[in-house]
Structures are given as C-alpha cells and as structure tokens.
Coordinates of C-alpha atoms in Angstrom, one line a residue:
M203 CA -64.7 54.7 71.4
T204 CA -68.0 54.2 69.6
P205 CA -67.4 51.8 66.7
T206 CA -69.9 51.9 63.8
A207 CA -70.5 49.9 60.6
T208 CA -70.5 52.7 58.0
D209 CA -70.2 52.4 54.3
P210 CA -66.7 51.1 53.2
P211 CA -64.2 53.5 51.8
T212 CA -63.3 53.4 48.1
T213 CA -59.5 52.8 48.8
L214 CA -57.7 49.9 50.4
P215 CA -54.8 50.2 52.8
P216 CA -51.5 50.2 51.0
A217 CA -50.4 46.7 52.2
H218 CA -53.5 45.2 50.8
R219 CA -54.0 46.8 47.5
P220 CA -54.2 44.5 44.4
G221 CA -50.9 43.0 43.5
T222 CA -49.6 42.6 47.1
D223 CA -52.1 40.3 48.8
P224 CA -51.9 36.8 47.3
L225 CA -55.7 36.8 47.3
R226 CA -55.9 39.8 45.1
T227 CA -53.2 39.0 42.5
P228 CA -54.4 37.8 39.1
Q229 CA -53.3 34.3 40.1
G230 CA -55.5 34.5 43.2
Q231 CA -58.5 35.7 41.3
R232 CA -58.2 32.9 38.8
I233 CA -57.9 30.3 41.6
A234 CA -60.9 31.8 43.4
E235 CA -63.0 31.7 40.2
A236 CA -62.1 28.1 39.6
L237 CA -63.0 27.1 43.2
G238 CA -66.2 29.1 43.4
P239 CA -68.1 29.0 46.7
V240 CA -66.9 26.1 48.9
R241 CA -69.2 25.2 51.8
P242 CA -67.6 24.2 55.1
P243 CA -67.7 20.5 55.8
G244 CA -70.4 19.0 58.1
P245 CA -69.8 16.5 60.9
G246 CA -68.6 13.1 59.9
E247 CA -67.8 14.0 56.3
G248 CA -64.3 12.6 56.1
T249 CA -64.9 10.1 53.3
S250 CA -67.2 12.3 51.2
R251 CA -64.9 15.2 51.7
N252 CA -62.1 13.2 50.2
H253 CA -64.2 12.7 47.0
Q254 CA -65.1 16.4 47.0
T255 CA -61.5 17.5 47.3
H256 CA -60.6 15.2 44.4
H257 CA -63.1 17.1 42.2
E258 CA -61.7 20.4 43.5
L259 CA -58.2 19.3 42.5
A260 CA -59.4 18.7 39.0
R261 CA -61.0 22.1 38.8
L262 CA -57.8 23.8 40.1
A263 CA -55.8 21.9 37.5
R264 CA -57.7 23.5 34.7
V265 CA -56.3 27.0 35.7
L266 CA -53.0 26.2 37.2
P267 CA -49.8 26.2 35.1
P268 CA -47.5 23.1 34.9
A269 CA -46.0 22.0 38.1
R270 CA -42.5 23.3 37.4
E271 CA -43.9 26.8 36.7
L272 CA -46.4 26.7 39.5
L273 CA -43.9 25.7 42.2
G274 CA -41.2 28.1 41.0
D275 CA -43.5 31.2 41.0
R276 CA -44.1 32.9 44.3
D277 CA -47.3 34.6 43.2
W278 CA -48.9 31.3 42.0
A279 CA -47.7 29.3 45.0
A280 CA -48.7 31.9 47.6
A281 CA -52.1 32.4 45.9
L282 CA -52.8 28.7 45.8
S283 CA -52.0 28.3 49.5
A284 CA -54.0 31.3 50.7
C285 CA -57.0 30.7 48.5
T286 CA -57.4 27.0 49.3
A287 CA -56.8 27.5 53.1
L288 CA -59.6 30.1 53.1
A289 CA -62.0 28.1 51.0
D290 CA -61.5 24.8 52.9
P291 CA -58.6 23.9 55.1
A292 CA -59.1 20.3 54.3
L293 CA -58.6 21.2 50.6
Y294 CA -55.4 23.0 51.6
M295 CA -54.0 19.9 53.2
T296 CA -54.8 18.0 50.0
V297 CA -53.1 20.7 47.9
V298 CA -50.0 20.7 50.1
N299 CA -49.7 16.9 49.7
H300 CA -50.5 16.9 46.0
Y301 CA -48.7 19.9 44.6
V302 CA -46.1 21.1 47.1
L303 CA -44.8 17.8 48.4
C304 CA -45.6 15.1 45.8
L305 CA -45.2 17.0 42.5
G306 CA -42.7 19.2 44.2
S307 CA -40.5 16.2 44.9
V308 CA -40.8 15.1 41.2
V309 CA -39.9 18.6 39.9
A310 CA -37.0 18.9 42.3
S311 CA -35.5 15.5 42.0
A312 CA -36.4 13.8 38.7
D313 CA -34.0 14.7 35.9
E314 CA -35.1 15.4 32.3
Q315 CA -34.2 11.9 31.1
Q316 CA -36.5 10.4 33.8
L317 CA -39.4 12.7 33.0
C318 CA -39.2 11.5 29.3
T319 CA -39.7 7.9 30.2
A320 CA -43.3 6.8 29.2
D321 CA -44.1 5.4 32.7
L322 CA -43.1 8.5 34.7
A323 CA -44.4 10.9 32.2
R324 CA -47.9 9.2 32.3
V325 CA -48.0 9.5 36.1
V326 CA -46.9 13.1 36.1
D327 CA -49.5 14.0 33.5
D328 CA -52.2 12.3 35.6
L329 CA -51.1 14.2 38.7
E330 CA -50.9 17.6 36.9
S331 CA -54.4 17.1 35.4
G332 CA -55.9 16.2 38.8
H333 CA -57.0 12.8 37.5
R334 CA -54.6 11.2 40.0
K335 CA -54.2 12.3 43.6
G336 CA -50.7 12.7 45.0
V337 CA -49.6 12.3 48.6
F338 CA -46.3 12.4 50.6
L339 CA -45.5 9.5 52.9
V340 CA -42.7 10.2 55.3
T341 CA -44.2 9.9 58.9
E342 CA -44.1 6.4 60.4
I343 CA -46.5 5.9 63.3
G344 CA -44.5 3.9 65.7
D345 CA -41.9 6.4 67.0
A346 CA -41.6 10.1 67.7
N347 CA -39.2 11.9 65.4
S348 CA -39.6 9.1 62.9
H349 CA -38.1 11.2 60.1
L350 CA -34.7 10.8 61.8
A351 CA -34.9 7.0 61.9
L352 CA -37.1 5.8 59.0
R353 CA -37.4 2.1 58.7
T354 CA -39.3 1.6 55.5
T355 CA -36.7 0.3 53.0
A356 CA -36.3 0.4 49.2
E357 CA -33.8 -2.4 48.4
F358 CA -32.2 -2.3 45.0
D359 CA -32.5 -5.5 43.0
P360 CA -29.4 -5.5 40.6
Q361 CA -30.7 -8.3 38.4
R362 CA -33.9 -6.5 37.4
R363 CA -32.7 -2.9 38.2
E364 CA -35.8 -2.4 40.3
F365 CA -36.5 -1.4 43.9
V366 CA -38.4 -3.5 46.4
L367 CA -40.3 -1.6 49.1
R368 CA -40.9 -3.2 52.5
T369 CA -42.4 -2.1 55.8
P370 CA -40.6 -4.2 58.4
D371 CA -43.3 -4.1 61.1
P372 CA -46.5 -2.3 62.0
G373 CA -44.7 0.6 63.7
A374 CA -43.1 1.5 60.4
A375 CA -46.5 2.0 58.6
K376 CA -46.8 5.3 56.9
F377 CA -49.6 7.8 57.6
S378 CA -51.2 10.4 55.4
S379 CA -54.5 11.6 53.8
V380 CA -54.8 8.5 51.6
G381 CA -58.2 7.5 50.5
T382 CA -59.4 4.0 49.7
P383 CA -59.4 2.8 46.1
G384 CA -61.8 4.6 43.9
R385 CA -59.5 7.1 42.3
P386 CA -55.9 6.7 41.2
Q387 CA -53.4 7.7 43.9
S388 CA -49.6 7.9 43.9
A389 CA -47.3 8.8 46.7
V390 CA -43.8 10.1 47.1
V391 CA -42.5 7.6 49.7
C392 CA -39.5 8.4 51.8
A393 CA -37.5 5.2 52.4
R394 CA -34.0 4.1 53.3
L395 CA -32.3 3.1 50.0
M396 CA -30.4 -0.2 50.5
V397 CA -27.8 -1.1 47.9
G398 CA -25.8 -4.3 48.4
G399 CA -26.9 -4.5 52.0
A400 CA -25.6 -0.9 52.8
C401 CA -27.9 2.0 53.7
C402 CA -27.4 4.9 51.3
G403 CA -29.6 7.4 53.2
V404 CA -33.3 8.4 52.9
H405 CA -34.5 9.0 49.3
P406 CA -37.9 9.7 47.7
F407 CA -39.6 7.2 45.4
L408 CA -42.8 7.7 43.4
V409 CA -45.1 4.8 44.1
D410 CA -48.6 4.0 42.7
L411 CA -50.8 3.1 45.6
C412 CA -54.1 2.3 43.9
D413 CA -56.3 2.8 40.9
E414 CA -60.1 3.0 40.6
R415 CA -60.7 -0.6 41.7
R416 CA -57.8 -2.0 43.8
T417 CA -54.5 -1.3 45.5
A418 CA -51.3 -1.9 43.6
P419 CA -49.4 -5.2 44.2
G420 CA -47.4 -5.1 47.4
V421 CA -49.3 -2.1 48.8
A422 CA -51.8 -2.3 51.7
I423 CA -54.0 0.6 52.7
S424 CA -55.9 0.4 56.0
S425 CA -59.5 1.2 56.5
P426 CA -60.0 5.0 57.0
L427 CA -58.9 6.9 60.1
G428 CA -60.5 10.2 61.0
V429 CA -58.9 13.5 62.0
E430 CA -61.4 16.0 63.4
A431 CA -59.2 19.0 62.8
L432 CA -59.1 18.5 59.0
P433 CA -62.0 16.2 58.0
L434 CA -60.5 14.0 55.3
E435 CA -60.0 10.3 54.9
Y436 CA -56.7 9.2 56.3
A437 CA -55.1 5.8 56.4
L438 CA -52.1 3.7 57.2
V439 CA -50.0 2.4 54.3
R440 CA -47.7 -0.6 54.3
F441 CA -45.5 -2.2 51.7
D442 CA -44.7 -5.9 51.3
G443 CA -42.5 -6.4 48.2
A444 CA -43.9 -3.6 46.1
R445 CA -41.7 -3.3 43.0
L446 CA -40.7 0.0 41.4
P447 CA -38.9 0.6 38.1
Y448 CA -35.5 2.3 38.4
D449 CA -36.8 5.6 37.2
R450 CA -39.4 5.8 40.0
W451 CA -36.4 6.7 42.2
L452 CA -36.4 10.5 42.4
R453 CA -32.6 10.4 42.6
G454 CA -31.4 13.9 41.7
A455 CA -27.7 13.6 40.8
A456 CA -27.3 10.2 42.5
G457 CA -27.3 6.9 40.6
I458 CA -26.4 3.2 40.6
D459 CA -24.1 2.1 37.9
P460 CA -24.5 -1.2 35.8
D461 CA -22.2 -2.9 38.3
G462 CA -24.6 -2.1 41.2
V463 CA -22.4 0.6 42.8
Y464 CA -24.1 3.6 44.3
H465 CA -22.7 7.0 43.8
D466 CA -23.9 10.5 44.8
P467 CA -21.8 13.5 44.0
V468 CA -23.8 15.7 46.4
G469 CA -22.6 14.2 49.6
D470 CA -22.6 11.3 52.0
P471 CA -25.8 9.3 52.9
A472 CA -26.4 11.5 56.0
R473 CA -27.2 14.4 53.7
A474 CA -29.7 12.5 51.7
L475 CA -32.5 13.1 54.3
K476 CA -32.0 16.9 54.1
R477 CA -32.1 16.8 50.3
T478 CA -35.3 14.7 50.4
L479 CA -36.9 17.1 52.8
D480 CA -35.7 20.1 50.9
V481 CA -39.2 20.0 49.2
G482 CA -40.5 21.5 52.5
R483 CA -38.9 24.8 51.8
L484 CA -41.7 26.0 49.6
L485 CA -44.2 24.7 52.1
W486 CA -42.6 26.8 54.9
A487 CA -42.5 29.8 52.5
T488 CA -46.2 29.6 51.7
V489 CA -47.8 28.3 55.0
P490 CA -47.4 31.8 56.4
S491 CA -49.6 33.1 53.5
A492 CA -52.2 30.5 54.3
A493 CA -52.0 31.2 58.0
A494 CA -52.2 35.0 57.6
A495 CA -55.2 34.7 55.3
T496 CA -57.1 32.6 57.8
A497 CA -56.1 35.0 60.6
R498 CA -57.3 38.0 58.7
A499 CA -60.6 36.3 57.8
S500 CA -61.1 35.3 61.4
A501 CA -60.3 38.7 62.8
V502 CA -62.5 40.6 60.3
A503 CA -65.4 38.3 60.9
A504 CA -65.1 38.7 64.6
L505 CA -64.8 42.5 64.2
R506 CA -67.9 42.8 62.0
H507 CA -69.9 40.5 64.3
S508 CA -68.9 42.6 67.3
Q509 CA -69.8 45.8 65.5
Y510 CA -73.3 44.6 64.4
R511 CA -74.3 42.4 67.4
R512 CA -76.2 44.1 70.2
S513 CA -75.7 43.3 73.9
H514 CA -78.4 43.4 76.5
G515 CA -76.1 43.7 79.5
R516 CA -77.4 46.1 82.2
L517 CA -74.4 48.4 81.8
A518 CA -75.4 49.5 78.3
P519 CA -78.5 47.9 76.9
Q520 CA -78.6 47.7 73.1
A521 CA -74.9 48.7 72.8
P522 CA -72.8 46.9 70.2
V523 CA -70.6 44.2 71.7
L524 CA -67.6 46.1 70.5
A525 CA -68.4 49.0 72.8
Y526 CA -67.0 47.0 75.7
S527 CA -63.3 47.5 76.3
T528 CA -62.6 43.8 76.9
Q529 CA -64.1 43.0 73.4
Q530 CA -62.1 45.9 71.8
R531 CA -58.8 44.7 73.3
A532 CA -59.4 41.1 72.2
V533 CA -60.8 41.6 68.7
L534 CA -58.6 44.6 67.7
G535 CA -55.6 42.7 69.2
A536 CA -56.4 39.8 67.0
L537 CA -56.7 42.2 64.0
A538 CA -53.3 43.6 64.8
E539 CA -51.7 40.2 65.0
A540 CA -53.3 39.2 61.7
Y541 CA -51.7 42.3 60.2
A542 CA -48.4 41.3 61.6
L543 CA -48.7 37.8 60.3
S544 CA -49.4 39.3 56.8
C545 CA -46.1 41.2 57.0
A546 CA -44.3 38.1 58.1
A547 CA -45.8 36.1 55.2
T548 CA -44.4 38.6 52.8
T549 CA -41.0 38.3 54.4
A550 CA -41.1 34.5 54.1
L551 CA -41.8 34.7 50.4
D552 CA -39.0 37.2 50.0
I553 CA -36.5 34.9 51.7
W554 CA -37.6 31.9 49.6
Q555 CA -37.4 33.9 46.4
R556 CA -33.9 35.2 47.1
S557 CA -32.7 31.8 48.1
E558 CA -34.1 30.3 44.9
A559 CA -32.3 32.9 42.8
A560 CA -29.1 32.2 44.7
R561 CA -29.4 28.5 44.1
S562 CA -30.1 28.9 40.3
G563 CA -27.6 31.6 39.7
P564 CA -24.1 31.3 38.3
A565 CA -22.6 31.0 41.8
A566 CA -25.3 28.6 43.0
E567 CA -25.5 28.1 46.7
D568 CA -27.8 26.2 49.1
P569 CA -29.6 28.0 51.9
P570 CA -27.8 27.8 55.3
T571 CA -28.4 24.6 57.1
T572 CA -27.6 23.4 60.6
E573 CA -27.4 20.1 62.5
T574 CA -30.6 19.7 64.5
A575 CA -31.4 17.6 67.5
F576 CA -35.1 17.5 67.3
S577 CA -36.6 18.4 63.9
P578 CA -35.0 17.4 60.6
W579 CA -37.2 20.0 58.9
A580 CA -35.5 22.8 60.7
G581 CA -32.1 21.6 59.5
V582 CA -33.1 22.2 55.9
D583 CA -33.8 25.9 56.3
R584 CA -33.9 27.4 59.8
R585 CA -35.2 30.8 58.7
L586 CA -38.2 29.5 56.7
S587 CA -39.1 26.9 59.3
A588 CA -39.1 29.7 61.9
F589 CA -41.6 31.7 59.8
K590 CA -43.8 28.6 59.5
A591 CA -43.8 28.3 63.3
V592 CA -44.6 31.9 64.1
A593 CA -47.3 32.1 61.5
V594 CA -49.2 29.0 62.5
D595 CA -48.8 29.8 66.3
G596 CA -50.0 33.3 65.7
A597 CA -52.9 32.3 63.6
A598 CA -53.9 29.8 66.3
R599 CA -54.0 32.6 68.9
V600 CA -56.1 34.7 66.5
T601 CA -58.7 32.1 65.6
A602 CA -59.0 30.9 69.2
E603 CA -59.6 34.4 70.6
C604 CA -62.0 35.2 67.8
R605 CA -64.0 32.0 68.4
R606 CA -64.3 32.8 72.1
R607 CA -65.3 36.4 71.5
C608 CA -68.1 35.4 69.1
G609 CA -69.7 33.0 71.6
L610 CA -71.8 30.1 70.2
A611 CA -71.6 31.6 66.7
G612 CA -67.8 31.2 66.8
Y613 CA -68.1 27.4 67.1
L614 CA -70.7 26.8 64.3
T615 CA -69.0 25.1 61.4
V616 CA -70.9 27.3 58.9
N617 CA -69.1 30.4 60.3
R618 CA -65.7 28.9 59.4
L619 CA -63.7 29.8 62.5
S620 CA -63.7 26.2 63.7
G621 CA -62.3 25.1 60.3
Y622 CA -59.5 27.7 60.6
A623 CA -58.8 26.6 64.1
G624 CA -58.5 23.0 62.8
F625 CA -56.0 24.2 60.2
T626 CA -53.8 25.7 62.9
D627 CA -54.1 22.7 65.1
A628 CA -53.1 20.4 62.3
F629 CA -50.2 22.5 61.0
G630 CA -48.8 23.0 64.4
A631 CA -47.6 19.5 63.9
A632 CA -47.7 19.0 60.1
G633 CA -44.8 20.1 58.0
G634 CA -42.5 20.1 60.9
D635 CA -43.7 20.2 64.5
N636 CA -43.6 23.8 65.8
R637 CA -42.4 22.9 69.2
L638 CA -39.5 20.9 67.8
I639 CA -38.7 23.8 65.4
L640 CA -38.6 26.2 68.4
L641 CA -36.4 23.8 70.4
D642 CA -33.9 23.6 67.6
A643 CA -34.0 27.3 67.0
G644 CA -33.3 28.1 70.7
R645 CA -30.6 25.4 70.8
A646 CA -28.9 26.9 67.7
L647 CA -29.0 30.4 69.1
A648 CA -27.4 29.4 72.3
D649 CA -24.8 27.3 70.6
E650 CA -23.9 29.7 67.9
G651 CA -24.7 33.1 69.5
D652 CA -26.8 34.1 66.5
A653 CA -28.8 36.8 68.3
P654 CA -29.7 40.1 66.8
A655 CA -26.7 42.4 66.8
G656 CA -27.0 45.7 68.7
A657 CA -30.2 44.9 70.5
D658 CA -28.7 45.9 73.8
G659 CA -27.1 49.3 73.9
T660 CA -29.6 50.9 71.5
S661 CA -31.8 53.7 72.8
T662 CA -35.3 52.7 73.8
P663 CA -38.0 54.2 71.5
A664 CA -39.9 57.0 73.2
D665 CA -43.0 55.0 74.0
T666 CA -45.1 52.0 73.2
D667 CA -47.0 53.9 70.5
D668 CA -43.8 54.0 68.4
P669 CA -44.1 51.0 65.9
S670 CA -40.4 50.2 66.5
W671 CA -40.8 49.9 70.3
W672 CA -41.8 46.2 70.2
L673 CA -38.9 45.4 67.8
W674 CA -36.5 46.9 70.3
A675 CA -38.1 45.1 73.3
V676 CA -38.3 41.7 71.7
S677 CA -34.7 42.0 70.2
T678 CA -33.3 42.9 73.6
L679 CA -35.3 40.0 75.2
E680 CA -33.9 37.6 72.7
R681 CA -30.3 38.7 73.3
R682 CA -30.7 38.4 77.1
L683 CA -32.4 35.0 76.9
T684 CA -29.6 33.8 74.6
A685 CA -26.9 35.0 77.0
R686 CA -28.6 33.3 80.0
L687 CA -29.1 30.0 78.2
R688 CA -25.5 30.0 76.9
A689 CA -24.2 30.6 80.4
A690 CA -26.3 27.7 81.7
I691 CA -24.9 25.5 79.0
D692 CA -21.3 26.5 79.7
E693 CA -21.8 25.8 83.4
R694 CA -23.2 22.3 82.7
R695 CA -20.4 21.5 80.2
Q696 CA -17.8 22.5 82.8
Q697 CA -19.4 19.8 85.0
G698 CA -18.7 17.3 82.3
L699 CA -22.3 16.9 81.1
D700 CA -23.2 16.4 77.4
G701 CA -26.1 15.2 75.3
M702 CA -29.3 14.5 77.1
D703 CA -27.8 15.1 80.5
L704 CA -26.7 18.6 79.4
W705 CA -29.9 19.6 77.6
N706 CA -32.8 17.9 79.2
P707 CA -33.2 20.4 82.2
L708 CA -32.7 23.3 79.7
L709 CA -35.3 22.3 77.0
E710 CA -38.1 24.6 78.2
R711 CA -35.6 27.5 78.2
A712 CA -34.5 26.6 74.7
R713 CA -38.1 26.5 73.5
Q714 CA -38.9 29.9 75.0
L715 CA -35.9 31.4 73.3
G716 CA -36.9 29.8 70.0
E717 CA -40.4 31.4 70.4
V718 CA -39.0 34.8 71.2
H719 CA -36.7 34.5 68.2
T720 CA -39.7 33.9 65.9
L721 CA -41.6 36.8 67.5
R722 CA -38.6 39.0 66.8
L723 CA -38.7 37.9 63.1
A724 CA -42.3 38.9 62.9
A725 CA -41.6 42.2 64.7
Q726 CA -38.9 43.0 62.2
S727 CA -41.3 42.3 59.3
V728 CA -43.8 44.7 60.8
A729 CA -41.2 47.4 61.3
D730 CA -39.9 47.0 57.8
A731 CA -43.4 47.2 56.3
V732 CA -44.2 50.4 58.2
S733 CA -40.8 52.1 57.5
A734 CA -40.8 51.1 53.8
A735 CA -44.0 53.2 53.2
R736 CA -43.2 56.6 52.0
N737 CA -46.2 58.0 53.9
P738 CA -47.1 55.4 56.5
D739 CA -50.8 54.7 56.8
P740 CA -52.0 55.9 60.2
A741 CA -54.1 52.7 60.5
H742 CA -51.1 50.5 59.9
V743 CA -49.0 52.5 62.4
A744 CA -51.7 52.0 65.0
L745 CA -52.0 48.3 64.2
A746 CA -48.2 47.9 64.5
A747 CA -48.2 49.6 67.9
L748 CA -51.1 47.5 69.2
H749 CA -49.5 44.3 68.0
G750 CA -46.3 45.2 69.9
T751 CA -48.3 46.0 73.1
T752 CA -50.4 42.9 72.9
Q753 CA -47.3 40.7 72.5
A754 CA -45.5 42.5 75.4
L755 CA -48.5 41.9 77.7
R756 CA -48.3 38.2 76.8
L757 CA -44.6 38.1 77.6
A758 CA -44.7 40.6 80.5
G759 CA -43.0 38.1 82.9
P760 CA -39.9 37.4 80.9
L761 CA -39.6 41.0 79.8
Q762 CA -39.5 42.0 83.5
W763 CA -37.3 39.3 85.0
T764 CA -34.7 39.8 82.3
G765 CA -34.7 43.6 83.0
V766 CA -35.9 44.6 79.5
L767 CA -39.0 46.4 81.1
S768 CA -39.3 48.0 84.5
A769 CA -42.3 47.1 86.6
E770 CA -43.7 50.6 86.0
T771 CA -43.4 50.2 82.2
A772 CA -45.0 46.8 82.3
A773 CA -47.9 48.2 84.4
S774 CA -48.5 50.9 81.8
L775 CA -49.1 48.4 79.0
E776 CA -52.7 47.9 79.8
A777 CA -53.4 51.7 79.4
A778 CA -51.3 51.7 76.2
A779 CA -53.4 49.0 74.7
D780 CA -56.6 50.8 75.5
R781 CA -55.2 54.0 74.0
Q782 CA -54.1 52.2 70.8
C783 CA -57.5 50.6 70.4
A784 CA -59.1 54.1 70.7
R785 CA -56.7 55.4 67.9
L786 CA -57.8 52.6 65.7
A787 CA -61.5 53.4 66.0
P788 CA -61.7 55.8 63.0
Y789 CA -60.1 53.2 60.7
L790 CA -62.1 50.0 61.6
D791 CA -64.2 50.0 58.5
E792 CA -61.3 50.8 56.2
L793 CA -59.3 48.0 57.8
A794 CA -62.1 45.5 57.6
V795 CA -62.5 46.1 53.9
G796 CA -58.7 46.0 53.3
L797 CA -58.1 42.9 55.3
A798 CA -61.2 40.9 54.5
P799 CA -60.8 38.0 52.0
P800 CA -62.7 38.0 48.7
E801 CA -66.3 36.9 49.5
P802 CA -66.5 33.7 47.4
L803 CA -63.6 32.2 49.3
S804 CA -64.9 32.8 52.8
L805 CA -68.6 33.3 52.8
T806 CA -69.8 33.4 56.4
P807 CA -73.0 34.6 58.1
L808 CA -70.8 35.8 61.0
A809 CA -69.8 39.1 59.2
A810 CA -73.3 39.9 58.0
P811 CA -75.1 43.0 59.4
D812 CA -78.2 40.8 60.2
Y813 CA -76.5 37.6 61.5
A814 CA -79.8 35.8 62.3
A815 CA -81.1 36.3 58.7
A816 CA -77.8 35.3 57.2
L817 CA -77.7 32.1 59.3
H818 CA -81.3 31.2 58.4
S819 CA -80.5 31.6 54.7
T820 CA -77.9 28.8 55.0
R821 CA -80.4 26.3 56.3
T822 CA -83.1 24.2 54.7
W823 CA -86.4 24.0 56.4
P824 CA -89.1 21.3 56.2
A825 CA -92.4 22.3 54.7
G826 CA -94.4 24.3 57.3
G827 CA -91.4 24.4 59.6
R828 CA -90.5 28.1 59.1
S829 CA -92.8 31.1 59.3

C-alpha cells in the first residue's frame, strides 16, 4: 500500500453528497456562513470565551428560525449541532444549553396563553434574539444521580399565586455554564414543586438569573469555576426566596386552581421528572451528529497529516508516515469508525423524526419508556439515549487515537483535536452519563429479554470482508451476553436476593451488555446504509468491513469466551484488518474529500500539505524574530 495525496475527485461519496450530511445542507451552509472562521480557544480563556460565545449566539440568532421551528426541524437541529461542535465545542455546549434545553423546555411546556403574557414573551424574545443567554439547571453538586432526588424547591404561595425558589443547603446548589453578571441570563430550573406542603414532582421553571449589572433578587451566583475540557465560565447557583410569577412555571397541561389545588391530567408526580427531562430527546437525537462531525474531522486531519508527513526512521527514510502498517491500521480504523458514527447519527435523527410524527399525529403516542435504576435520562427514551452513548464513546476513541498518531501536533490547541477530545470527555457525562445509560440498557435487556431476534441460528456471513459480518457477530454476542446475565439474575433471585444485593456483583456485566447493545445499533445502521445503496460504493463497503474488524479486535475476548468466534477466526482478524486497509488505499483521497468538514468550520494546519508553513502562518512574530 503506497498512499499518496493526489488531486481530489470531482464527486463525493454517496453518503456525503449535499443534502445528506448536516454540514452540507442549506441550513448547515447558512450557519457556517454566520459563524465564519472560529479560532480554537487558548489556555485560560474561560471568562473571555463566555463573552465570545455570547456574541456568537447573537450571530447565530440572525440566521436561525424561531425556536419552535428550529427545534422541530431535523435539518436545522442537526446542522446547528454539527456546525457548532466543529467550529468550537465550547460554543456547542452553549448552544445545547441555550436552544435545546432552555428554549426547548419553553417550546415543549409553555402553552399558548403563557407565551402571550408580556413577561414571558419578553424573555423568550430576548432568548431568541441572542440578547439573553439561556441555561438549564438540573444537576445538584452534592450527590450522585442528583436528578433522581432533587432538593431545590419551588413552593407555591397561594396568596400571591407565585412560586418561591429555595436551595436548602450547599449540596443542593445547581451547576452549569453560568457567567457572572454582564449580560442578561435566564435559566430553566428543575425543582420540586411544593403545593400545600405536598411534593408534586419535579417541574421546570424559567428564572431570570441576572442582567447587565447584578443578580436577580433571591439568586446567588458563585465566582467562576473552570472546566478544562470545555473552556467556558461555569458557576454554582443558589436560590434564597427568589419569587416567580405563576406563568414562569412551564407547566404543560398541569395547573393549580384558584383554591390552591394541584391537578395534572398527564399522570402522577412520579412521571413529572420524565416529562421535564423529555427535552433531552432532541439532544440525544442530535449529539450523534455533533460527535460524528468531530470524529470525521479528526480522522481526515490525521489521515492527511499521515499522508503528507515524512518519517526518517531507518526502515524507510523519507517515507510518508502512512506507509507504516501500524499507522494505517490506526488512522484508517478511525476513519472507518467515523463513517459508522455518521450512519448511526442518521439513524438517530430518523428515530426522533418518526417519534415526533407519532406524538403529533391523530393517534398520538409517547416514545417507549422504562423504569431505570441509574439514569433518569435513559427512562425518557432508551433508544435515543443509547445512540447518544455509542456516538460519544465512539468519537472519544477516534479523537484519542488520532491525537496519539499525530504526535505533538495532535495535542496543540490550534490543530483542534484536543478541543474535540474535550467535547467527548464532557459529553460522556453531560446529557446523561454514558456509563449509567449503558448500565440501564444492560439491565433492561436482561430483565425484558429485548435482544435482537434471530441473531443465533442465522448463517455466518462468508468472511470478515462482508459488510454484514460484524452485524451478525455483535448481534450474536448481544444475545449470548443477555442470556448469561439473565441466568445469573435468576440464580440470585432464587437465593432470595433483590435490589442492591442482587445487582451489585452483576453491574459490570450489565454495563458490558449495554455497550455491546449500542455497538449492535451502530452496526445495524452501517449495514442498512450499505444495503440501501442501489450500487454500493466500494469505498463504503471497505469502510464498513474495516469498522467491523476493528470492533471485533477490540472485543476479541468476549467474542471468544461466548463462543461467537473460534480462536482461529479471532487470530485471523489481524490479517483481515491489513487486507481491508489495502483495499481502501485507492479511495483515500476520495474519502478524505467526502468526509472532511467545510473548511471555515474546522480550519487546521494539521491537514495542510506543508504543515510547518501552515502552523507558522497561525502565529504572530515579534519584529526581527522570524527570518
């Protein structure tokens, strides 16, 4: 295999022609033009970065449609996520808070009568224009799984028909990317609604935190906290008697009548938390688009860098780095996983779109939910939370491998890979912790037996070069892990064990099953994308095969001890990966063009033919300091 950097072809691979990749839709192009080139943040820029992202929010607001249209349109929502994550992951976190969670809660839960009140209409207008920044306050710092036991309260005052927000102790302080006063900020605060001394569940409230000069009465914002992964200004927020008008309660169909009696036709207070967190469904539907975009950008940058960069090792002086088989396996394996994540991102959007149509149709129905032991987010929509987990975990593997394979250059902020790694670090926990999502997925599979039908008993595809081979292997692995975990649960239940005593020794097995489940979802997405093509692109077929082999190598142990693969087949995977890399060689430039993001969104010296010159051009030099 002798990779070269030739002139790019005039056509793009089918899966990335305009109209399919969120970055290349008309919506993506408008967002990219509005953002313009965004430089990566430098060290210690948390506070200044907050101010910059405020300005970027205002620029975005000039091209984005009203919130209800934006958050109900898959093309707009996916393009906004992918473009902002590529341009600046810290901006993406700001956009998630502002649009998806804050304005999303207003759109989902405020009725038309509320939105017509002068007070709420003013705040929503300020949020939509970007003049006011919005955040989402749910996490409390004192306890793990705080969503399941929130202690911030919103007590109804029947005399004034207002709500009084209180933080009972320091452990109940909220945390988010809240800046100090200097620009108006409002938050959707998740709090326990108290009516007549009774808890009516967790509900969202729209609360003004501060204006240009000071915090609002009853609101306290701490001095800034830093988070290296996503350099913004973060803070703790506490409430001490902050008062809210009745219509700042984003109540949906619930209400409190003139006699002070709470009523909610949707269900009992235990369901209120799920309804409040339902805003996360669009987040999980679009995080995969953001993760896939950063994974593609990372993989293409590492590929180009490896093609252009010369090595002076004694085996082959002056050879491109990509000539080495170890580099090929790592970089092309990352490219294959980025392709698979793009397929999974499309599936996540399809699932969300179908579920939205089902909810708004004449026979409206909510997406399937389940009781969860670990993550309340997973209980809202298990399918979409699983796609969020597989996309972020996969993008984390891609960016980590690409950084390592680019050496020092991979760790320079200007080359963006560190920013993308920070994105995956942050969103491994944000928007529902991935480990908890996997635990709940594995637990549900074992309890309900919801494994892929027919995985065992189907014929094995001829060889690992068949794009459907990995789907067969991971589906069979999922079924067998499910059966093993269910048998262990039954045995322990027969011993009279329940709850923590039953599950604690089995948690790692449940997590592993949850992970394999998400990998099966991604494998299904890849197989569907390849089979849907009337004339499958040979490059995509080769990518799909390499993705499967790379994942099988990673899971070679479980695949063997469950009997899915023989030792002989597992030993052949190394040669299969080398063979598949060789088959990709003629298509590398085509794939790099098709998978690369539009330049303004992800300018990086790393992909330049002359890396040294490109890096120099990003620096300023003192007079006389550069010859």
